[in-house]
Amino acid sequence: MKAIVPPLSPAAQLPSLLKQVFGYDSFRPLQQEIMAATLDGLDTVAILPTGAGKSLCYQLPALVRDGLTVVVSPLIALMKDQVDQLRAAGVAATYLNSTLDGTEQRARQTDLDEGKYRLLYVAPERLLAGDFPKKLAGWKVAAIAVDEAHCISEWGHDFRPEYRQLATLRERFPGVPFIALTATATPRVREDILSQLRLREPRIFISSFNRPNLSYRVIPKGKPIRQVWEFVSARPHDAGIVYCQSRKSTESLAAALRAEGLSAVAYHAGMDANERSKNQDAFLRDEARVVCATVAFGMGINKSNVRWVIHADLPKNVEGYYQETGRAGRDGLPADCLLLYSRGDVMKQLKFLDEISDEQARAIARSQLDQMTEYAEDEGCRRAYLLGYFGDVWPHDNCGGCDACLSPRETYDATVECRKFLSCVFRIRQLSGFTTGLQHVADVLAGGNTEKIRRWKHETLSTYGIGRDKPRTDWVALGRQLLRMGLLQQSQDGFSTLSLAHEGLAALKDGRDFTLTRPPVSVRDNPVSATAVAKAGAIPCDEALFAALRALRKELADARDVPSYVVFSDVTLRHMARSYPVDDAALLQIPGVGDKKLADFGQPILQAIAAWLADHARQSFPALRPAAAPARKMQAEGALNGTALATLERFRAGISIDGIASERGLTVTTIEGHLARAVESGEKLDGRSFYTSREEQEMRGAFAGHEGPALLPIYEKLGGRISYGKLRLFLTFETAGKSAATPA
Ligand code: ADP
Ligand code: MG
Ligand code: ZN
């Protein structure tokens, strides 16, 4: 009897195609679920961080669909790259855009008429122009993918008016499933995507925004050119991006780095289009190792081996910072993010803010800047801060991949210094009847001889010179810490003069003790060249062989006039350089080697490895830990960690949030986070002790109809009046309340 083998369903064919075509053994988190949903004919939205592998979510299903998958993508310059990558894997893909001449356009359209392609990349404006819609209707469209879908939203950071026209596509192709993809998580953008694209009961997939392979570091900004140069020189094989605030500084920095012998180019929106794309190409093709760019650079950049991102100036908000750092390490290998921070940058930006005429807009920009400053000055885990910003909870005490976790700052008894500082502020006011800026207070403490001191006779103060034992920069740093702790306050009149906050006055009167964390005092203590800290995702390999394979890859890529990563990613080369494949079967085991790449590049690679082994000993390496699949959404752990517990104990003892924050030298946001975590893990606390009933009402109104973890839109809706910490606590109480009400 003959067994009847039913044909595999499209979804069931995916795992073998994944290996055969793309050379990967397993799916990344959520990829398979997303593909299954789109193959079921559902509209889907995939919100996954950069590097999560969104492209595959429409590319792989395209291979099993009957018909053409149309991909809408915002950047003409990058379509060719994406198509090149697919073709290198043996996938019939093409693109249509204004860079092609008439003959080439017609040839491709004829091929489309004949159904020769599985994927077609187009720019949104073209999709609806002239007789294109009619043509499209004849090409048996089976799915429509909208990449970088946040471009449709004015609330996003890359609004493209052309994307708005995509709405009419849904009417033209009523039965065709849409898939929208983005790395932007805010609910407002997400809602815009759903409504603008007219998606029908879409399945929405959101993954954690943690990027385990990225390390985060903040150091005081000294001489930025020198700092960037040191950092880059310490990583002679790695490419990266330096983000600068102004167009001019991108050019001057690139020129300075070139003068030091580094291959650096500039990139900004004000450049001539030719030069801009030439510079971008040089970076994508590993000819320039450094690109000094404004925020105009980056969206859709496919280069997977960006090994570091430096922010030479303070970004305007945490969301932008997260997106820009996110361009590092798409391949999953360790990558470093460094922020050069100075108060001067904050001041500069505050000046720009004054020019915003709309009051509400100014308030939002101001609070975003405050958050960014808080990130830079915070002593806590940077990863926890970033994730907290997006409403995610980082459930561990130590992330192992940021400066705060890797070299926790020392704490010390700062009672004497704090009292000196606070009383100096007090005495100045008492003598002069006005308040002064931070720098002046530091001058008085350090016993300086400045014009202001003489004019105001501040050398007669009892606190004059009582801090001679320390450099005045230490006093400035201490003053900032006291500001952050809420013991001092700064005037909002543009002069930023210091006065004692209620809490500071009380502390001075009660003779409280202070334990502080030592601030990073100087650039000298924070060498920029320090080696990569994030080891998550590392693939140890024979570095010399890796270098040789990289050189070979460049030759293969140049011969085909494509960027290196189109041939093989760094991950693939590292796997080769640790398992030394010497025949086709072994080569096929390497992640990233599929049938087509084996046929095209197998020979030269195998020869190179055989030749290498003739002269070099084979090294051996520890087995790789399989990457732990991140949870769909991070959950707070049942047990509280030590630091949260310490907060909880004080809170139970009746100390206010502000009080705990100053006592522990942590920010109010951090303390609120600890308490939210306590509530999540079952601690019975009363919401009323955190916010007023008026605030509660306001929050309830703002949260109505709001879904998802990101708090930014709510924060904005409330005009920044209610802190993130309170919003988070409110949300936590609400959810805890609801789940308690649900019978088990
Ligand atoms: P995104 O668009 O989400 O930023 P990409 O689609 O550009 O990410 O993918 C990032 C990198 O991950 C690419 O180099 C891609 O080849 C790789 N990748 C995607 N899916 C997998 C997988 N299942 N296994 C291994 N690598 C993958
Ligand atoms: Mg992408
Ligand atoms: Zn950390």
PDB file of C-alpha atoms in Angstrom, residues 422 479-489 499-505 658 661-662 666-668:
ATOM      1  CA  LEU A 422      24.541  73.492  51.943  1.00  0.00           C
ATOM      2  CA  GLY A 479      26.610  70.527  44.053  1.00  0.00           C
ATOM      3  CA  ARG A 480      25.120  68.659  41.121  1.00  0.00           C
ATOM      4  CA  GLN A 481      24.642  65.577  43.205  1.00  0.00           C
ATOM      5  CA  LEU A 482      22.806  67.629  45.810  1.00  0.00           C
ATOM      6  CA  LEU A 483      20.627  69.062  43.044  1.00  0.00           C
ATOM      7  CA  ARG A 484      19.784  65.599  41.783  1.00  0.00           C
ATOM      8  CA  MET A 485      18.939  64.532  45.311  1.00  0.00           C
ATOM      9  CA  GLY A 486      16.516  67.423  45.627  1.00  0.00           C
ATOM     10  CA  LEU A 487      18.371  69.078  48.528  1.00  0.00           C
ATOM     11  CA  LEU A 488      19.161  72.087  46.391  1.00  0.00           C
ATOM     12  CA  GLN A 489      17.054  73.696  43.738  1.00  0.00           C
ATOM     13  CA  SER A 499      18.891  77.821  46.788  1.00  0.00           C
ATOM     14  CA  LEU A 500      18.171  75.324  49.532  1.00  0.00           C
ATOM     15  CA  ALA A 501      15.203  73.117  48.847  1.00  0.00           C
ATOM     16  CA  HIS A 502      12.862  72.441  51.734  1.00  0.00           C
ATOM     17  CA  GLU A 503      14.500  69.072  52.134  1.00  0.00           C
ATOM     18  CA  GLY A 504      17.984  70.628  52.149  1.00  0.00           C
ATOM     19  CA  LEU A 505      17.128  73.123  54.823  1.00  0.00           C
ATOM     20  CA  ASP A 658      12.125  62.001  48.122  1.00  0.00           C
ATOM     21  CA  ALA A 661      16.094  59.064  47.239  1.00  0.00           C
ATOM     22  CA  SER A 662      18.303  61.566  48.983  1.00  0.00           C
ATOM     23  CA  LEU A 666      19.477  57.552  44.048  1.00  0.00           C
ATOM     24  CA  THR A 667      17.055  59.372  41.804  1.00  0.00           C
ATOM     25  CA  VAL A 668      13.386  59.631  42.576  1.00  0.00           C
TER      26      VAL A 668
END
